[in-house]
GROMACS .gro file of C-alpha atoms in nm:
model
  339
    1MET     CA    1   7.580   8.473  11.377
    2GLY     CA    2   7.614   8.289  10.947
    3GLY     CA    3   7.643   8.730  10.828
    4LEU     CA    4   7.978   8.781  11.127
    5ARG     CA    5   8.064   8.413  11.038
    6ARG     CA    6   8.099   8.526  10.643
    7SER     CA    7   8.270   8.875  10.721
    8SER     CA    8   8.511   8.711  10.954
    9LEU     CA    9   8.579   8.471  10.661
   10LEU     CA   10   8.617   8.723  10.367
   11ILE     CA   11   8.877   8.918  10.620
   12ALA     CA   12   9.012   8.585  10.598
   13THR     CA   13   9.089   8.599  10.249
   14ALA     CA   14   9.236   8.895  10.237
   15VAL     CA   15   9.467   8.882  10.434
   16LEU     CA   16   9.601   8.520  10.302
   17CYS     CA   17   9.595   8.707   9.915
   18VAL     CA   18   9.755   8.943  10.097
   19SER     CA   19  10.047   8.788  10.292
   20GLY     CA   20  10.077   8.462   9.994
   21PHE     CA   21  10.219   8.753   9.817
   22VAL     CA   22  10.441   8.944  10.036
   23VAL     CA   23  10.595   8.580  10.116
   24THR     CA   24  10.614   8.549   9.757
   25GLY     CA   25  10.787   8.891   9.656
   26ARG     CA   26  11.011   8.901   9.992
   27ILE     CA   27  11.117   8.488   9.874
   28ILE     CA   28  11.170   8.594   9.507
   29GLY     CA   29  11.248   8.980   9.542
   30PHE     CA   30  10.910   9.188   9.537
   31ASP     CA   31  10.999   9.281   9.100
   32ARG     CA   32  11.003   8.983   9.067
   33ALA     CA   33  10.666   8.841   9.203
   34VAL     CA   34  10.492   9.071   8.987
   35LEU     CA   35  10.634   8.951   8.721
   36LEU     CA   36  10.929   9.167   8.637
   37ARG     CA   37  11.316   9.096   8.499
   38SER     CA   38  11.505   9.161   8.818
   39SER     CA   39  11.812   9.025   9.111
   40GLN     CA   40  11.729   8.750   9.296
   41GLY     CA   41  11.485   8.724   9.581
   42VAL     CA   42  11.533   8.840   9.979
   43GLY     CA   43  11.427   8.599  10.165
   44ALA     CA   44  11.626   8.242  10.001
   45ASP     CA   45  11.733   8.234  10.395
   46THR     CA   46  11.452   8.324  10.660
   47PHE     CA   47  11.165   8.163  10.790
   48VAL     CA   48  10.941   8.151  10.582
   49ASP     CA   49  11.179   7.949  10.245
   50HIS     CA   50  11.149   7.676  10.515
   51PRO     CA   51  10.886   7.362  10.416
   52VAL     CA   52  10.676   7.300  10.720
   53TYR     CA   53  10.597   7.758  10.668
   54ALA     CA   54  10.448   7.575  10.323
   55ILE     CA   55  10.219   7.293  10.395
   56VAL     CA   56  10.102   7.539  10.751
   57GLU     CA   57  10.032   7.857  10.428
   58GLY     CA   58   9.870   7.548  10.184
   59ALA     CA   59   9.641   7.376  10.464
   60VAL     CA   60   9.497   7.668  10.587
   61VAL     CA   61   9.432   7.817  10.181
   62LEU     CA   62   9.254   7.427  10.144
   63VAL     CA   63   9.045   7.543  10.451
   64VAL     CA   64   8.967   7.850  10.358
   65VAL     CA   65   8.908   7.743  10.007
   66PHE     CA   66   8.682   7.442  10.210
   67LEU     CA   67   8.448   7.690  10.434
   68HIS     CA   68   8.383   7.936  10.096
   69ALA     CA   69   8.257   7.681   9.935
   70TRP     CA   70   8.055   7.534  10.187
   71ARG     CA   71   7.882   7.858  10.364
   72THR     CA   72   7.962   8.221  10.136
   73ARG     CA   73   7.732   8.282   9.838
   74PRO     CA   74   7.861   8.102   9.537
   75THR     CA   75   7.864   8.430   9.341
   76VAL     CA   76   8.149   8.596   9.650
   77ALA     CA   77   8.245   8.198   9.719
   78VAL     CA   78   8.355   8.222   9.318
   79LEU     CA   79   8.557   8.527   9.332
   80SER     CA   80   8.717   8.389   9.643
   81ILE     CA   81   8.826   8.149   9.553
   82ALA     CA   82   8.981   8.219   9.244
   83ALA     CA   83   9.160   8.488   9.435
   84LEU     CA   84   9.281   8.217   9.646
   85LEU     CA   85   9.407   8.023   9.400
   86VAL     CA   86   9.582   8.330   9.148
   87VAL     CA   87   9.806   8.420   9.488
   88PHE     CA   88   9.909   8.050   9.595
   89GLU     CA   89   9.904   7.957   9.180
   90HIS     CA   90  10.178   8.246   9.194
   91ALA     CA   91  10.309   8.124   9.429
   92ALA     CA   92  10.376   7.755   9.426
   93PHE     CA   93  10.541   7.779   9.050
   94TYR     CA   94  10.756   8.088   9.176
   95ARG     CA   95  10.892   8.013   9.509
   96PRO     CA   96  11.224   7.749   9.513
   97HIS     CA   97  11.068   7.402   9.637
   98THR     CA   98  11.321   7.140   9.758
   99MET     CA   99  11.051   6.806   9.772
  100LEU     CA  100  10.857   6.898   9.481
  101SER     CA  101  10.879   7.017   9.106
  102ARG     CA  102  10.731   7.396   8.985
  103ALA     CA  103  10.483   7.133   8.786
  104ASP     CA  104  10.429   6.881   9.076
  105SER     CA  105  10.318   7.190   9.302
  106VAL     CA  106  10.117   7.401   9.031
  107GLN     CA  107   9.929   7.056   8.987
  108LEU     CA  108   9.874   6.930   9.374
  109MET     CA  109   9.766   7.280   9.464
  110LEU     CA  110   9.500   7.222   9.190
  111ILE     CA  111   9.398   6.882   9.300
  112LEU     CA  112   9.341   6.944   9.702
  113SER     CA  113   9.176   7.259   9.546
  114ALA     CA  114   8.946   7.064   9.381
  115ILE     CA  115   8.909   6.831   9.634
  116MET     CA  116   8.793   7.125   9.903
  117VAL     CA  117   8.561   7.314   9.624
  118ALA     CA  118   8.348   6.956   9.627
  119GLY     CA  119   8.355   6.895   9.981
  120GLY     CA  120   8.243   7.177  10.024
  121LEU     CA  121   7.992   7.223   9.791
  122LEU     CA  122   7.894   6.841   9.907
  123LEU     CA  123   7.781   6.981  10.215
  124ARG     CA  124   7.639   7.286  10.072
  125LEU     CA  125   7.379   7.065   9.899
  126ARG     CA  126   7.311   6.812  10.168
  127GLU     CA  127   7.223   7.118  10.393
  128ARG     CA  128   6.986   7.253  10.205
  129SER     CA  129   6.856   6.866  10.137
  130ARG     CA  130   6.846   6.863  10.486
  131GLU     CA  131   6.606   7.184  10.569
  132ALA     CA  132   6.388   7.128  10.212
  133LEU     CA  133   6.368   6.817  10.464
  134ALA     CA  134   6.281   7.025  10.706
  135ALA     CA  135   5.996   7.233  10.659
  136ALA     CA  136   5.806   6.930  10.385
  137ALA     CA  137   5.769   6.724  10.713
  138GLU     CA  138   5.692   7.131  10.887
  139GLU     CA  139   5.441   7.080  10.571
  140ARG     CA  140   5.285   6.825  10.644
  141ALA     CA  141   5.269   6.853  11.052
  142ARG     CA  142   5.058   7.213  10.966
  143ARG     CA  143   4.828   7.052  10.706
  144ASP     CA  144   4.775   6.656  10.913
  145GLU     CA  145   4.664   6.965  11.216
  146ARG     CA  146   4.464   7.152  11.016
  147LEU     CA  147   4.276   6.902  10.925
  148ASP     CA  148   4.239   6.777  11.286
  149MET     CA  149   4.123   7.053  11.337
  150ALA     CA  150   3.839   7.052  10.987
  151ARG     CA  151   3.763   6.703  11.173
  152GLU     CA  152   3.669   6.839  11.540
  153LEU     CA  153   3.506   7.109  11.393
  154HIS     CA  154   3.314   6.955  11.111
  155ASP     CA  155   3.256   6.679  11.522
  156VAL     CA  156   3.150   6.973  11.699
  157VAL     CA  157   2.910   7.140  11.507
  158ALA     CA  158   2.780   6.937  11.239
  159HIS     CA  159   2.620   6.717  11.542
  160HIS     CA  160   2.489   7.024  11.777
  161VAL     CA  161   2.353   7.264  11.476
  162THR     CA  162   2.177   6.931  11.286
  163GLY     CA  163   1.983   6.844  11.628
  164MET     CA  164   1.928   7.217  11.647
  165LEU     CA  165   1.785   7.181  11.297
  166VAL     CA  166   1.562   6.925  11.360
  167GLN     CA  167   1.417   7.005  11.638
  168ALA     CA  168   1.357   7.396  11.486
  169GLN     CA  169   1.230   7.198  11.137
  170ALA     CA  170   0.958   6.990  11.309
  171ALA     CA  171   0.907   7.282  11.524
  172LEU     CA  172   0.735   7.463  11.193
  173VAL     CA  173   0.568   7.129  11.107
  174VAL     CA  174   0.445   7.066  11.465
  175ALA     CA  175   0.317   7.488  11.447
  176GLU     CA  176   0.112   7.485  11.132
  177GLN     CA  177  -0.135   7.252  11.397
  178ASP     CA  178   0.019   7.314  11.713
  179LYS     CA  179   0.198   7.582  11.833
  180ALA     CA  180   0.199   7.520  12.207
  181LYS     CA  181   0.358   7.237  12.136
  182ALA     CA  182   0.601   7.379  11.857
  183CYS     CA  183   0.656   7.644  12.149
  184ALA     CA  184   0.778   7.318  12.379
  185MET     CA  185   1.013   7.198  12.119
  186ILE     CA  186   1.223   7.572  12.213
  187PRO     CA  187   1.384   7.489  12.518
  188GLY     CA  188   1.560   7.162  12.292
  189ILE     CA  189   1.667   7.345  12.083
  190VAL     CA  190   1.793   7.661  12.308
  191GLU     CA  191   1.947   7.382  12.539
  192GLY     CA  192   2.093   7.210  12.170
  193GLY     CA  193   2.274   7.579  12.079
  194THR     CA  194   2.416   7.579  12.366
  195GLU     CA  195   2.581   7.261  12.399
  196ALA     CA  196   2.722   7.376  12.085
  197LEU     CA  197   2.892   7.734  12.206
  198GLY     CA  198   3.030   7.505  12.490
  199ALA     CA  199   3.188   7.253  12.257
  200MET     CA  200   3.288   7.466  12.020
  201SER     CA  201   3.511   7.642  12.332
  202ALA     CA  202   3.599   7.324  12.476
  203MET     CA  203   3.748   7.320  12.119
  204VAL     CA  204   3.884   7.653  12.115
  205ARG     CA  205   4.088   7.569  12.479
  206THR     CA  206   4.183   7.260  12.314
  207LEU     CA  207   4.331   7.474  12.012
  208ARG     CA  208   4.488   7.655  12.287
  209ASP     CA  209   4.647   7.370  12.490
  210ASN     CA  210   4.876   7.325  12.181
  211GLY     CA  211   4.597   7.078  12.046
  212ALA     CA  212   4.610   6.889  12.380
  213ALA     CA  213   4.301   6.700  12.390
  214THR     CA  214   4.074   6.631  12.666
  215ALA     CA  215   3.935   6.275  12.559
  216THR     CA  216   3.646   6.108  12.755
  217THR     CA  217   3.698   5.966  13.167
  218ASP     CA  218   3.404   5.788  13.112
  219LEU     CA  219   3.350   5.671  12.776
  220THR     CA  220   3.085   5.404  12.875
  221ALA     CA  221   2.867   5.738  13.038
  222ASP     CA  222   2.962   5.920  12.791
  223LEU     CA  223   2.874   5.654  12.424
  224HIS     CA  224   2.500   5.640  12.624
  225ARG     CA  225   2.488   6.017  12.709
  226LEU     CA  226   2.561   6.097  12.280
  227ALA     CA  227   2.305   5.830  12.209
  228GLU     CA  228   1.992   5.910  12.439
  229ARG     CA  229   2.079   6.315  12.300
  230SER     CA  230   2.075   6.224  11.944
  231GLY     CA  231   1.691   6.262  11.907
  232LEU     CA  232   1.742   5.901  11.746
  233PRO     CA  233   1.580   5.573  11.820
  234VAL     CA  234   1.931   5.412  11.940
  235ARG     CA  235   1.993   5.093  12.106
  236THR     CA  236   2.301   5.124  12.244
  237THR     CA  237   2.585   4.813  12.387
  238VAL     CA  238   2.925   4.875  12.455
  239GLU     CA  239   3.104   4.560  12.649
  240LEU     CA  240   3.442   4.816  12.739
  241THR     CA  241   3.590   4.537  13.018
  242GLU     CA  242   3.895   4.764  13.101
  243ASP     CA  243   3.979   5.140  12.992
  244VAL     CA  244   4.125   5.272  12.697
  245ARG     CA  245   4.390   5.532  12.659
  246PRO     CA  246   4.281   5.854  12.645
  247GLU     CA  247   4.345   5.987  12.213
  248LEU     CA  248   4.126   5.612  12.127
  249GLY     CA  249   3.889   5.657  12.382
  250ARG     CA  250   3.819   6.041  12.257
  251SER     CA  251   3.781   5.899  11.894
  252VAL     CA  252   3.631   5.657  11.946
  253LEU     CA  253   3.303   5.878  12.110
  254ARG     CA  254   3.421   6.130  11.772
  255LEU     CA  255   3.313   5.850  11.500
  256VAL     CA  256   2.988   5.741  11.738
  257GLN     CA  257   2.915   6.122  11.670
  258GLU     CA  258   2.968   6.131  11.320
  259ALA     CA  259   2.787   5.838  11.266
  260LEU     CA  260   2.481   5.938  11.485
  261THR     CA  261   2.477   6.249  11.298
  262ASN     CA  262   2.518   6.140  10.997
  263VAL     CA  263   2.197   5.903  11.021
  264ARG     CA  264   2.009   6.168  11.116
  265LYS     CA  265   2.060   6.460  10.857
  266HIS     CA  266   2.027   6.155  10.628
  267ALA     CA  267   1.804   5.874  10.662
  268PHE     CA  268   1.509   6.057  10.739
  269ASP     CA  269   1.317   5.724  10.758
  270ALA     CA  270   1.515   5.558  10.998
  271THR     CA  271   1.309   5.327  11.287
  272SER     CA  272   1.600   5.220  11.427
  273VAL     CA  273   1.968   5.257  11.462
  274GLU     CA  274   2.252   4.997  11.664
  275VAL     CA  275   2.546   5.120  11.880
  276ASP     CA  276   2.769   4.855  11.940
  277VAL     CA  277   3.104   4.925  12.079
  278ARG     CA  278   3.286   4.599  12.241
  279LEU     CA  279   3.669   4.561  12.369
  280GLY     CA  280   3.873   4.285  12.217
  281ALA     CA  281   4.187   4.131  12.238
  282SER     CA  282   4.402   4.415  12.023
  283ALA     CA  283   4.130   4.648  11.922
  284VAL     CA  284   3.811   4.816  11.986
  285GLN     CA  285   3.597   4.779  11.754
  286LEU     CA  286   3.258   4.934  11.694
  287SER     CA  287   2.955   4.962  11.441
  288VAL     CA  288   2.714   5.212  11.364
  289VAL     CA  289   2.397   5.069  11.153
  290ASP     CA  290   2.100   5.187  11.037
  291ASN     CA  291   1.764   5.124  10.910
  292GLY     CA  292   1.694   5.451  10.679
  293ARG     CA  293   1.694   5.376  10.264
  294THR     CA  294   1.594   5.740  10.182
  295ARG     CA  295   1.929   5.819  10.194
  296PRO     CA  296   2.084   6.089   9.901
  297ALA     CA  297   2.349   5.981   9.651
  298HIS     CA  298   2.656   6.149   9.792
  299SER     CA  299   2.492   6.213  10.165
  300GLY     CA  300   2.817   6.106  10.247
  301GLY     CA  301   2.982   6.484  10.239
  302PHE     CA  302   3.299   6.528  10.493
  303GLY     CA  303   3.190   6.312  10.757
  304LEU     CA  304   3.285   6.018  10.567
  305VAL     CA  305   3.619   6.159  10.513
  306GLY     CA  306   3.675   6.241  10.808
  307MET     CA  307   3.662   5.946  10.990
  308ARG     CA  308   3.851   5.765  10.788
  309GLU     CA  309   4.113   6.002  10.828
  310ARG     CA  310   4.102   5.931  11.158
  311VAL     CA  311   4.057   5.578  11.179
  312HIS     CA  312   4.361   5.569  10.942
  313GLU     CA  313   4.571   5.795  11.157
  314LEU     CA  314   4.511   5.515  11.433
  315GLY     CA  315   4.634   5.257  11.255
  316GLY     CA  316   4.320   5.091  11.221
  317ARG     CA  317   4.062   4.988  10.957
  318PHE     CA  318   3.719   5.157  10.842
  319PHE     CA  319   3.418   5.097  10.599
  320ALA     CA  320   3.090   5.299  10.544
  321GLY     CA  321   2.861   5.148  10.297
  322PRO     CA  322   2.449   5.063  10.207
  323THR     CA  323   2.392   4.728  10.331
  324GLY     CA  324   2.032   4.757  10.127
  325GLU     CA  325   1.845   4.719  10.415
  326GLY     CA  326   2.013   5.057  10.527
  327TRP     CA  327   2.363   5.183  10.634
  328LEU     CA  328   2.661   5.074  10.820
  329VAL     CA  329   3.059   5.196  11.008
  330THR     CA  330   3.223   4.986  11.164
  331ALA     CA  331   3.526   5.127  11.226
  332GLU     CA  332   3.846   4.825  11.429
  333LEU     CA  333   4.098   5.064  11.636
  334PRO     CA  334   4.405   4.918  11.785
  335LEU     CA  335   4.508   4.895  12.169
  336GLU     CA  336   4.834   5.013  12.085
  337VAL     CA  337   4.966   5.204  11.841
  338ARG     CA  338   5.125   5.079  11.555
  339ALA     CA  339   5.493   5.249  11.459
   0.00000   0.00000   0.00000
């Protein structure tokens, strides 16, 4: 469609140049129109010599100049505008005028053409700026989507696979002394793998549904179930007097899940883990604290980064760090979305 409009503009430019020269020749004589000495023109009493015609003709030329400066490619625009100016500055100088002198007509045409070119270039720059902003916004949206996918992948895979890894390592240790007991641990590993596959399938379905994530329908029950399946000595306190919005409940669940995963991965000697989730006046407050001391340096990895990003996207506050007797993760998530 854009190419068709540009072709139409080029055709209009050619027609204007030809008609402008023909009208000039009709008024002053074609031999004089090509700068040859000759007799008088033949159109002194014709319609094309009327001031109204000159005004309409000039307005059409200026509109085409404006459209070239706005729409066509720079090289084509320069050549087309130059051709129009040559033809109609020639006409402004050689045609007889009743309102303006020749010099005034030439200057007026130049000034108005410059204004049209400036206006067209301004609109061109404005459109390019809008396109650049739209492209940047699209790229930001894609980046945010990739980050959300990365966080979801990390949360789901790390949680389930870590549980399987811990059970497998324990089975290896136990197998040296009691093979029967080690074999008894295998169903737990299989169950963890099954849950991992189920979680991955659910995440893929969510992504296929344009990221419309399905949130928990019973946050309290899901938090207790998560603690029970973590394989850790967790004491869970959940005080939610009312339902929270779905995306907020899902984020709370993911934050607790990632915090427990970090405990299993890094707090090797933890004998106590406390999960506390409460509903305040304007925010959901959660904390996960353990008493593990053998946490290696830089143990947070991408988990803490993902948790911090998730909380900040919801307009909340996040902290994670040592307490002197273990490790603490806290977050405060506002009940309402902040503008």
